[in-house]
Amino acid sequence: MPLIVETRGPFQMVRLPSNKQKSSTYQHALERTVRRALKAAPQFADGGAGAVVLVAPEDYDLSDYGEILTRIVSTNNEDFYRSDSGLLYLWASDSEAKVLKSFDKEFQSNHRVIVITETRQNLPALIKVATDAVIDLQAITPQDFRAACKVVLKLRMSLRQARQAFRFPSELVWAALRPGRAMDEVLSRLEHASDHLQRPHPAVPPTLSKMHGYGEAKAWGLQLAGDLKDWRNGSIAWSDIDSGILLSGPPGVGKTVFARALAHECGVSLVATSLGQWQSKGHLGDLLKAMRTDFAKARQLSPSIIFVDEMDSFGDRSTFRSDNADYSIQVVNALLECLDGLGDREGVIVVGATNHPSRIDPAIVRSGRLDHHVAIPVPSADDRVQILAQLASCTVPSALIQPIKLATEGMTGADLAKAVRAGRRAARKNRRQFEMADIIPFLPTTVPVEGEFRRMAAVHEAGHTVVGLALGCGEYLGTVVPHHVVAGSTETTFGIAHFRFPEFEKRDRQAYLDRIAITLGGIAAEELWLGSFGDGGGGGKSSDLAVATRLATLMETSLGMGSTLRYSEAFNDKELEALRRCNSRLRQRIDATLAEQFARAKTILEGRQVSASKFISELVSTGFLTPEIQEHAVESSNIEVTVYS
């Protein structure tokens, strides 16, 4: 029995309108785009077995495609729910585990399957392999609009009139269409309605100086803009300009947007490309020709920036082991030739981007090529507010600043842009001007950290803080217990104690033991002052117990700080866990180290209960503890903070 599953919420049956219902003009136009896209999967389009993925255009609601896709996927026109077919909606916010569970459970055995998704980015590899094709749906064109009006409304228009109508907001266009209404009247109504709306300005890419959240990359770009100006004036030579950079960062932080803004800031042309674009041209010879053509184009447009996305897709020649090794090596070598060819040609800046800098061939990032590497971080709270204001072209009301900061924790620029688009869409549906408050329903929900749980979080973080200060480890920067956290986030933290450690410092056995004691200080405080500790110290690779266990294991296995001087190459968690499982004596030594440092942390805390109590009260009430507040609390409690060795 087939199901229609919406992975945004609990799995459930979704009843769609009867396919006997007369199709609207919009639905007919939308169906034309689907039928056109399915030509890329001819067997499926002809009614044969298969599974395809359709990627919806930006700003299109997946649910709008429901009735259309139900008719297309079903081979039983009488009752979709009795046919051997399936339809899966996949939203960008869905987790991979959730999507795979739904796909595996409901659709693997079906005769015909359609998966429709908001984006390619969250499409699991398993679905890519299991389906016959991944196809991009196009937005409705003026030609689709014209044909749909002719079929549904018997409304005739010229292509020029159709294109003229498409200048107006789409919701107004579809609303203006009525049976018996002439196209001239439709256009007149649209013109009149638009006079009362705030028309959006044409999209002009912002300059880098007006962008937010790019950190060191922005500083580099502004320096480049100044250097190019000096080069044009003859003040400096081209050899003095840093003409190659590699940008890295998680998906969505805006590496492509950065390249556009950089070109605008510098006042130069931009050639944006990627290995995927070059591969789409055909076989190896076509790929190499396309690559060299783009680099030649950048030289012709000099001064210019050539932006090469997904640099990690070239791979590292030392890791090529398959039958395609010769092919891949030729591609990397050709890229190196293009990069070297720029050495004696002035006016071309190369900007590469990647999500995985460690996977790039070392020759690509050696001196003289893309030797400057800058990581673009996820934007800070203040940057997120500024980015939203820029995307929405309106100020953020003071009452919304703090809620937005809390709700957008961990969000990238792409995530914020998606929220703004959703807010604009909601405002259009309600036939009113967009306001910043319109994006709030499309941001993650926050929940308060309060009551008994808040006190437990404060005790835990105070434990880390007191032990760290007592041992004199690193520079204390402060402690935070948030008042709200994002519900359901895998990155949610209920508090953190900040200690900054020097990049280069003496790290002997005692230093590692001190780190372990600090890490276990949180659960030690919970057990000491609450009677037992909760699950906040474990449960993940970055948890306190995971960090402490990792340090204790490394001391024994590769650092020579345990019972032997034997070295082991095991370094990552999986390898270290394998060693622990197969060596009972190693487990015993690690357990002993952890138990000793846990007891040591409790001893330290027992001697500092007055100052710790002040820390806890401060964290419960205000949510933060600064070095200045900490020093005042210690002084007022008349307790000397000593260093344990």
XYZ file of C-alpha atoms in Angstrom:
645
model
C 0.000 0.000 0.000
C 1.694 3.242 -1.095
C 2.115 6.215 1.188
C 2.782 9.869 0.729
C 5.230 10.758 3.470
C 6.091 14.280 4.575
C 9.411 13.999 6.367
C 9.022 17.446 7.927
C 6.760 16.036 10.632
C 5.599 12.624 11.868
C 5.033 10.089 9.101
C 1.378 10.166 8.147
C -1.064 9.726 5.300
C -1.605 12.940 3.351
C -4.920 13.192 1.490
C -4.617 15.118 -1.751
C -7.413 16.690 -3.796
C -9.130 14.381 -6.244
C -7.363 14.239 -9.583
C -10.789 14.668 -11.196
C -10.847 18.218 -9.920
C -10.317 20.723 -12.718
C -6.688 21.838 -12.794
C -6.009 25.494 -12.054
C -3.968 27.613 -14.407
C -1.052 27.550 -11.992
C -1.211 23.774 -11.630
C -1.335 23.314 -15.390
C 1.727 25.536 -15.858
C 3.505 23.710 -13.063
C 2.701 20.359 -14.657
C 4.317 21.490 -17.902
C 7.593 22.045 -16.029
C 7.379 18.568 -14.476
C 6.584 16.817 -17.762
C 9.431 18.663 -19.426
C 11.887 17.671 -16.702
C 10.884 13.996 -16.857
C 12.027 13.821 -20.476
C 15.447 13.244 -18.930
C 14.064 9.886 -17.661
C 12.161 8.637 -20.736
C 11.359 5.150 -19.420
C 9.797 6.591 -16.276
C 7.983 9.287 -18.260
C 6.424 6.577 -20.458
C 4.958 4.814 -17.411
C 7.710 2.293 -16.801
C 9.211 1.227 -13.510
C 11.784 3.459 -11.920
C 12.626 6.058 -9.300
C 13.550 9.687 -9.910
C 14.483 12.682 -7.777
C 13.083 16.089 -8.725
C 14.782 19.210 -7.322
C 12.287 22.063 -6.949
C 13.252 25.589 -8.031
C 14.088 28.097 -5.328
C 11.041 29.672 -3.645
C 8.660 26.968 -4.907
C 6.598 25.108 -2.288
C 6.961 21.316 -2.544
C 3.310 20.787 -1.626
C 2.250 22.643 -4.795
C 3.522 19.670 -6.781
C 1.543 17.085 -4.797
C -1.481 16.516 -7.051
C 0.633 16.631 -10.207
C 3.188 14.117 -8.985
C 0.469 11.823 -7.630
C -1.041 11.536 -11.106
C 2.352 11.039 -12.723
C 3.761 8.463 -10.324
C 0.584 6.367 -10.140
C -0.125 3.641 -12.692
C -3.648 3.217 -11.339
C -5.713 6.223 -12.322
C -8.646 5.108 -10.196
C -6.942 4.986 -6.814
C -3.400 6.143 -6.136
C -3.419 4.532 -2.718
C -3.923 1.062 -4.204
C -1.140 1.362 -6.777
C 2.415 0.232 -6.232
C 3.906 3.719 -6.191
C 5.393 6.202 -3.769
C 5.960 9.931 -3.358
C 8.431 11.339 -0.829
C 8.794 14.995 0.128
C 12.299 15.937 1.268
C 12.821 19.303 2.952
C 16.245 20.898 3.425
C 15.834 20.784 7.215
C 15.378 16.992 7.315
C 18.147 14.912 8.860
C 19.773 12.233 6.734
C 18.822 9.479 9.184
C 15.182 10.510 9.047
C 15.139 10.596 5.255
C 16.858 7.227 4.878
C 14.511 5.578 7.350
C 11.491 6.782 5.387
C 12.975 5.892 2.016
C 14.066 2.414 3.082
C 10.844 1.566 4.902
C 8.263 2.780 2.421
C 9.721 3.043 -1.044
C 12.459 0.513 -1.806
C 9.986 -2.111 -3.088
C 7.633 0.220 -4.957
C 7.199 0.035 -8.721
C 7.399 3.783 -9.395
C 8.838 6.343 -6.978
C 9.252 10.117 -7.084
C 11.313 11.983 -4.488
C 10.892 15.761 -4.591
C 13.397 17.827 -2.671
C 14.068 21.477 -1.917
C 17.800 21.152 -2.533
C 20.459 18.742 -3.726
C 22.638 19.481 -0.701
C 20.810 17.218 1.746
C 20.230 14.354 -0.702
C 21.824 11.217 0.821
C 24.184 9.168 -1.325
C 21.956 6.104 -0.869
C 19.035 7.851 -2.602
C 21.293 9.080 -5.402
C 22.404 5.496 -6.009
C 18.943 3.951 -5.646
C 17.178 6.343 -8.030
C 17.551 6.467 -11.792
C 18.016 10.223 -12.171
C 18.287 13.469 -10.220
C 16.574 16.173 -12.280
C 16.281 19.929 -11.694
C 12.771 21.302 -12.176
C 12.588 24.643 -13.937
C 10.600 27.615 -12.771
C 7.424 28.389 -14.712
C 8.331 30.307 -17.869
C 6.270 32.897 -19.777
C 5.723 30.183 -22.405
C 4.272 27.847 -19.730
C 2.082 30.668 -18.457
C 0.796 31.425 -21.947
C 0.001 27.788 -22.723
C -1.736 27.216 -19.363
C -3.954 30.273 -19.800
C -4.955 29.086 -23.262
C -5.873 25.564 -22.076
C -7.580 26.351 -18.764
C -9.097 29.805 -19.305
C -9.280 29.906 -23.130
C -7.329 33.144 -22.715
C -5.175 34.074 -25.672
C -2.156 36.326 -25.364
C 1.047 37.109 -27.170
C 4.408 35.975 -25.831
C 5.195 39.647 -25.279
C 2.139 39.987 -23.025
C 3.126 36.836 -21.124
C 6.596 38.216 -20.517
C 5.095 41.541 -19.460
C 2.913 39.776 -16.886
C 5.964 38.003 -15.463
C 7.422 41.343 -14.414
C 4.909 41.430 -11.547
C 4.869 39.384 -8.292
C 3.705 35.868 -9.135
C 0.915 35.823 -6.525
C -0.647 38.916 -8.148
C -0.381 37.397 -11.604
C -2.273 34.214 -10.739
C -4.859 36.174 -8.749
C -5.550 38.525 -11.659
C -6.560 35.691 -13.978
C -10.322 35.087 -14.244
C -12.525 33.305 -16.815
C -13.646 35.770 -19.475
C -11.134 38.463 -18.468
C -9.053 39.768 -21.379
C -5.282 39.908 -21.128
C -5.229 43.685 -21.516
C -7.429 43.972 -18.432
C -5.222 41.507 -16.544
C -2.153 43.630 -17.278
C -3.998 46.825 -16.359
C -5.007 45.357 -13.000
C -1.469 44.218 -12.335
C -0.099 47.646 -13.156
C -2.617 49.344 -10.870
C -2.004 46.925 -7.980
C 1.753 47.269 -8.287
C 1.529 51.037 -7.931
C 0.478 50.420 -4.316
C 3.256 47.947 -3.592
C 6.848 48.623 -2.760
C 8.666 47.359 -5.825
C 11.904 45.559 -5.068
C 15.042 47.131 -6.393
C 17.007 45.131 -8.947
C 19.380 42.716 -7.224
C 22.764 44.391 -6.986
C 25.513 42.384 -5.315
C 26.797 44.172 -2.200
C 30.397 45.190 -1.885
C 32.558 43.188 0.493
C 32.927 46.130 2.857
C 29.177 45.958 3.533
C 29.117 42.192 4.143
C 29.101 40.593 7.590
C 30.435 37.368 9.065
C 33.494 36.704 6.888
C 36.214 37.338 9.456
C 39.763 37.062 8.142
C 38.519 36.463 4.593
C 36.900 39.904 4.539
C 40.103 41.542 5.804
C 42.051 39.771 3.036
C 39.541 40.893 0.409
C 39.609 44.529 1.478
C 43.413 44.460 1.433
C 43.261 43.013 -2.085
C 40.914 45.793 -3.230
C 43.374 48.389 -1.949
C 46.328 46.607 -3.548
C 44.572 46.422 -6.922
C 43.868 50.140 -6.764
C 47.542 50.822 -6.055
C 48.557 48.439 -8.870
C 46.306 50.255 -11.329
C 47.891 53.549 -10.243
C 51.374 52.102 -10.725
C 52.229 52.400 -7.020
C 53.036 48.690 -6.607
C 54.069 45.816 -8.848
C 51.811 42.840 -9.541
C 54.274 40.597 -7.720
C 53.401 42.458 -4.502
C 49.749 41.328 -4.695
C 48.509 38.165 -3.021
C 46.799 36.753 -6.122
C 45.687 33.321 -4.910
C 43.560 32.193 -1.961
C 41.726 29.067 -0.820
C 38.511 29.608 1.134
C 37.160 26.802 3.296
C 34.190 26.391 5.574
C 31.011 24.377 6.071
C 28.282 24.443 3.406
C 26.208 27.598 3.418
C 28.698 30.069 4.904
C 28.724 31.998 1.619
C 31.938 31.208 -0.229
C 30.320 31.891 -3.621
C 28.641 35.048 -2.314
C 32.046 36.148 -1.025
C 33.544 35.807 -4.509
C 30.797 37.972 -6.038
C 31.122 40.598 -3.313
C 34.915 40.579 -3.686
C 34.672 41.195 -7.434
C 32.229 44.044 -6.810
C 34.480 45.546 -4.131
C 37.514 45.357 -6.415
C 35.598 46.591 -9.462
C 36.738 43.650 -11.606
C 35.078 40.926 -13.685
C 34.232 37.538 -12.174
C 34.528 34.158 -13.898
C 32.784 31.571 -11.686
C 33.257 27.890 -12.468
C 33.891 24.431 -10.988
C 35.109 20.966 -11.936
C 31.488 19.868 -12.172
C 30.795 22.510 -14.831
C 33.848 21.454 -16.809
C 32.901 17.768 -16.568
C 29.431 18.515 -17.930
C 31.012 19.467 -21.268
C 31.760 15.819 -22.103
C 34.787 13.514 -22.133
C 38.270 14.310 -20.818
C 39.267 16.368 -23.846
C 36.140 18.516 -23.542
C 36.724 18.960 -19.809
C 40.305 20.141 -20.272
C 39.259 22.470 -23.096
C 36.538 24.033 -20.930
C 38.994 24.496 -18.058
C 41.578 26.239 -20.233
C 38.863 28.347 -21.884
C 37.696 29.722 -18.512
C 41.244 30.601 -17.445
C 41.838 32.220 -20.850
C 38.611 34.190 -20.423
C 39.847 35.468 -17.049
C 43.044 36.679 -18.724
C 41.062 38.447 -21.446
C 38.918 40.219 -18.836
C 41.946 41.241 -16.763
C 41.833 42.571 -14.150
C 39.518 39.768 -13.052
C 38.808 37.084 -10.472
C 38.374 33.442 -11.444
C 36.434 31.560 -8.772
C 36.792 27.753 -8.764
C 34.294 26.069 -6.452
C 34.514 22.589 -4.859
C 38.305 22.363 -5.110
C 38.301 19.120 -3.106
C 36.526 17.398 -6.024
C 39.859 17.381 -7.888
C 41.212 15.049 -5.215
C 44.735 14.245 -4.098
C 46.872 12.391 -6.659
C 48.539 10.349 -3.923
C 45.175 8.752 -3.049
C 44.068 7.781 -6.570
C 43.788 3.989 -6.679
C 40.947 3.207 -9.116
C 40.855 2.543 -12.834
C 40.129 6.252 -13.288
C 43.462 7.281 -11.744
C 44.971 8.309 -15.097
C 41.918 10.443 -15.879
C 41.983 12.154 -12.476
C 45.738 12.750 -12.582
C 45.430 14.454 -15.970
C 42.701 16.731 -14.599
C 44.804 17.782 -11.584
C 47.877 18.295 -13.775
C 45.882 20.480 -16.145
C 44.676 22.629 -13.244
C 48.255 23.036 -12.038
C 49.278 24.129 -15.538
C 46.492 26.732 -15.568
C 47.525 28.035 -12.138
C 51.184 28.213 -13.161
C 50.228 29.867 -16.431
C 48.923 32.815 -14.458
C 52.328 33.421 -12.936
C 53.617 35.586 -15.754
C 50.276 37.220 -16.572
C 49.157 40.189 -14.567
C 45.645 41.006 -13.478
C 44.101 37.625 -12.585
C 43.198 36.623 -9.028
C 42.392 32.951 -8.362
C 39.927 32.179 -5.557
C 39.318 28.518 -4.746
C 36.614 27.234 -2.385
C 36.144 23.939 -0.577
C 34.293 22.295 2.284
C 37.182 19.850 2.830
C 40.637 21.482 2.569
C 42.379 18.293 3.742
C 41.304 16.488 0.557
C 43.076 18.869 -1.821
C 46.262 17.862 -3.625
C 49.200 19.543 -1.798
C 50.565 20.828 -5.116
C 47.471 23.000 -5.598
C 48.068 24.857 -2.340
C 51.841 25.092 -2.466
C 53.653 28.431 -2.513
C 52.904 30.460 -5.632
C 49.489 28.879 -6.243
C 46.644 28.873 -3.702
C 49.048 29.184 -0.802
C 46.889 31.489 1.326
C 44.207 29.481 3.168
C 41.427 31.243 5.084
C 38.552 29.490 6.859
C 35.179 31.269 6.772
C 33.428 30.694 10.114
C 29.747 30.305 10.872
C 28.594 33.901 11.570
C 28.494 35.198 15.133
C 25.297 36.341 16.833
C 25.849 40.008 15.938
C 26.799 39.076 12.377
C 23.633 36.995 12.001
C 21.479 39.970 12.938
C 23.323 42.171 10.443
C 23.084 39.528 7.705
C 19.328 39.215 8.216
C 18.920 42.992 8.054
C 20.907 43.065 4.815
C 19.020 40.156 3.241
C 15.651 41.581 4.249
C 16.557 45.192 3.347
C 15.082 46.416 6.617
C 16.228 47.058 10.149
C 15.791 44.536 12.937
C 13.513 45.920 15.702
C 15.283 46.040 19.058
C 12.674 43.722 20.577
C 13.590 40.999 18.064
C 17.384 41.219 18.293
C 17.838 38.869 21.240
C 15.227 36.303 20.105
C 16.853 36.225 16.666
C 20.327 35.784 18.131
C 19.118 32.829 20.177
C 17.051 31.175 17.446
C 19.720 31.481 14.733
C 22.557 29.920 16.742
C 24.705 27.849 14.369
C 22.877 29.018 11.233
C 24.836 29.912 8.099
C 24.186 32.731 5.673
C 22.344 30.289 3.399
C 20.096 29.238 6.297
C 19.297 32.870 7.046
C 18.554 33.606 3.383
C 16.132 30.687 3.308
C 14.302 32.064 6.364
C 14.011 35.491 4.717
C 12.601 33.944 1.521
C 10.048 32.007 3.554
C 9.066 35.168 5.447
C 8.653 37.115 2.217
C 6.513 34.311 0.790
C 4.272 34.374 3.871
C 3.857 38.154 3.593
C 2.947 37.873 -0.092
C 0.315 35.243 0.634
C -1.239 37.640 3.158
C -1.093 40.503 0.621
C 0.957 42.831 2.808
C 4.394 44.329 3.140
C 7.172 42.126 4.466
C 8.342 42.771 8.033
C 11.246 41.277 9.964
C 8.756 39.562 12.284
C 7.631 37.462 9.297
C 10.789 35.343 9.497
C 10.307 34.346 13.168
C 7.968 31.389 12.421
C 10.633 30.011 10.063
C 13.458 30.074 12.611
C 14.191 27.188 14.995
C 12.144 27.143 18.191
C 13.957 28.079 21.403
C 13.224 26.663 24.844
C 14.130 28.229 28.210
C 16.859 26.818 30.442
C 15.326 27.344 33.858
C 14.469 25.880 37.243
C 16.247 22.838 38.613
C 17.846 22.077 35.271
C 19.359 25.566 35.099
C 20.890 25.151 38.547
C 22.374 21.797 37.505
C 23.924 23.415 34.409
C 25.325 26.227 36.581
C 26.811 23.733 39.062
C 28.401 21.790 36.204
C 30.032 24.835 34.585
C 31.106 26.238 37.957
C 32.878 22.923 38.541
C 34.928 23.299 35.356
C 35.651 26.924 36.240
C 36.788 26.329 39.838
C 39.057 23.391 38.964
C 40.566 25.241 35.998
C 41.316 28.320 38.092
C 42.738 26.249 40.925
C 45.129 24.436 38.585
C 46.141 27.633 36.804
C 45.618 26.090 33.377
C 45.437 28.490 30.463
C 43.832 31.928 30.429
C 40.328 32.081 31.871
C 37.977 33.967 29.531
C 34.599 33.419 31.173
C 31.716 31.010 31.727
C 28.243 31.026 30.180
C 24.946 29.278 30.917
C 22.369 30.397 28.299
C 18.839 31.354 29.232
C 17.457 29.752 26.031
C 18.652 27.046 23.627
C 17.474 25.891 20.222
C 15.095 22.946 20.561
C 16.163 19.710 18.891
C 19.577 20.936 17.749
C 22.386 18.374 17.782
C 24.800 21.206 18.632
C 22.894 22.472 21.657
C 25.080 23.278 24.653
C 23.711 24.208 28.057
C 26.869 25.949 29.149
C 30.566 26.359 28.572
C 33.625 27.427 30.553
C 36.196 29.175 28.359
C 39.918 28.604 28.945
C 42.405 29.632 26.249
C 45.571 27.581 26.059
C 48.774 28.717 24.303
C 49.484 27.094 20.958
C 52.944 26.208 22.204
C 53.343 25.310 25.863
C 54.921 22.711 28.077
C 52.720 19.611 27.867
C 54.098 16.908 30.143
C 52.237 14.183 32.026
C 51.076 16.613 34.698
C 49.671 19.000 32.074
C 47.564 16.191 30.612
C 46.359 15.124 34.049
C 45.361 18.728 34.767
C 43.333 18.851 31.550
C 41.555 15.640 32.505
C 40.778 16.986 35.986
C 39.300 20.186 34.524
C 37.226 18.173 32.045
C 35.821 15.987 34.822
C 35.263 18.996 37.112
C 31.691 19.435 35.850
C 30.356 16.017 36.846
C 32.510 16.114 40.013
C 30.674 19.284 41.075
C 27.289 17.720 40.306
C 28.061 14.658 42.428
C 29.511 16.751 45.240
C 26.724 19.321 45.521
C 23.712 17.631 43.918
C 24.289 14.070 45.100
C 24.767 12.582 41.617
C 25.647 13.725 38.126
C 23.378 13.719 35.078
C 23.914 12.686 31.478
C 25.337 16.051 30.382
C 28.924 14.848 30.792
C 28.603 12.093 28.186
C 26.695 11.134 25.099
C 28.877 12.412 22.263
C 32.362 12.688 20.787
C 32.801 16.195 22.173
C 31.385 15.407 25.635
C 33.442 15.705 28.829
C 33.757 11.930 29.243
C 34.796 11.479 25.627
C 37.491 14.168 25.884
C 38.834 12.860 29.202
C 38.896 9.258 27.947
C 40.624 10.323 24.736
C 43.359 12.193 26.648
C 43.908 9.322 29.097
C 44.171 6.840 26.219
C 46.643 8.942 24.245
C 48.827 9.265 27.342
C 49.060 5.463 27.459
C 49.239 4.629 23.746
C 51.195 7.258 21.819
C 52.636 9.889 24.168
C 54.764 7.641 26.411
C 53.153 9.086 29.536
C 51.664 5.859 30.855
C 53.197 2.624 32.078
C 55.351 2.106 28.945
C 57.192 4.094 26.309
C 55.596 2.090 23.514
C 54.218 4.164 20.626
C 50.952 3.431 18.807
C 49.747 5.055 15.580
C 46.137 4.918 16.770
C 44.853 8.467 16.993
C 41.175 8.840 16.074
C 38.369 7.706 18.373
C 37.565 4.582 16.386
C 41.172 3.356 16.514
C 41.551 4.219 20.190
C 38.312 2.404 21.042
C 39.589 -0.683 19.204
C 42.738 -0.638 21.370
C 40.707 -0.333 24.557
C 38.409 -3.196 23.623
C 41.203 -5.655 22.887
C 43.500 -4.747 25.825
C 42.033 -5.207 29.303
C 45.185 -3.930 31.036
C 45.024 -0.736 28.994
C 41.401 -0.281 30.031
C 42.343 -0.733 33.673
C 45.093 1.906 33.484
C 42.762 4.369 31.728
C 40.005 3.726 34.268
C 42.477 4.303 37.089
C 43.635 7.625 35.602
C 40.060 8.846 35.144
C 39.071 7.796 38.672
C 42.115 9.515 40.181
C 41.475 12.796 38.376
C 37.755 12.671 39.182
C 38.630 12.324 42.875
C 41.232 15.062 42.543
C 38.650 17.429 41.016
C 36.251 16.746 43.907
C 38.999 17.465 46.441
C 39.718 20.802 44.776
C 36.022 21.682 44.774
C 35.541 20.724 48.428
C 38.133 23.338 49.404
C 36.405 26.096 47.419
C 32.738 25.748 48.226
C 32.215 29.413 49.170
C 33.577 30.873 45.919
C 31.925 28.060 43.933
C 28.581 28.953 45.519
C 29.003 32.568 44.391
C 29.853 31.380 40.858
C 26.736 29.191 40.756
C 24.465 32.007 41.941
C 25.907 34.358 39.330
C 25.426 31.822 36.525
C 21.849 31.036 37.577
C 20.827 34.692 37.739
C 22.798 36.391 34.948
C 23.968 33.482 32.809
C 27.591 34.553 32.610
C 30.719 34.843 34.686
C 33.577 37.119 33.602
C 37.184 37.081 34.886
C 36.443 40.317 36.761
C 33.344 38.880 38.463
C 35.282 35.722 39.291
C 38.132 37.673 40.894
C 35.693 39.724 42.969
C 33.874 36.586 44.141
C 37.120 34.934 45.204
C 38.345 38.050 47.020
C 35.064 38.500 48.876
C 35.101 34.871 49.991
C 38.624 35.263 51.478
C 39.742 32.031 49.849
C 43.125 31.850 48.207
C 43.182 30.087 44.839
C 46.202 27.816 44.921
C 47.752 25.849 42.099
C 47.602 22.055 42.477
C 50.406 19.977 41.075
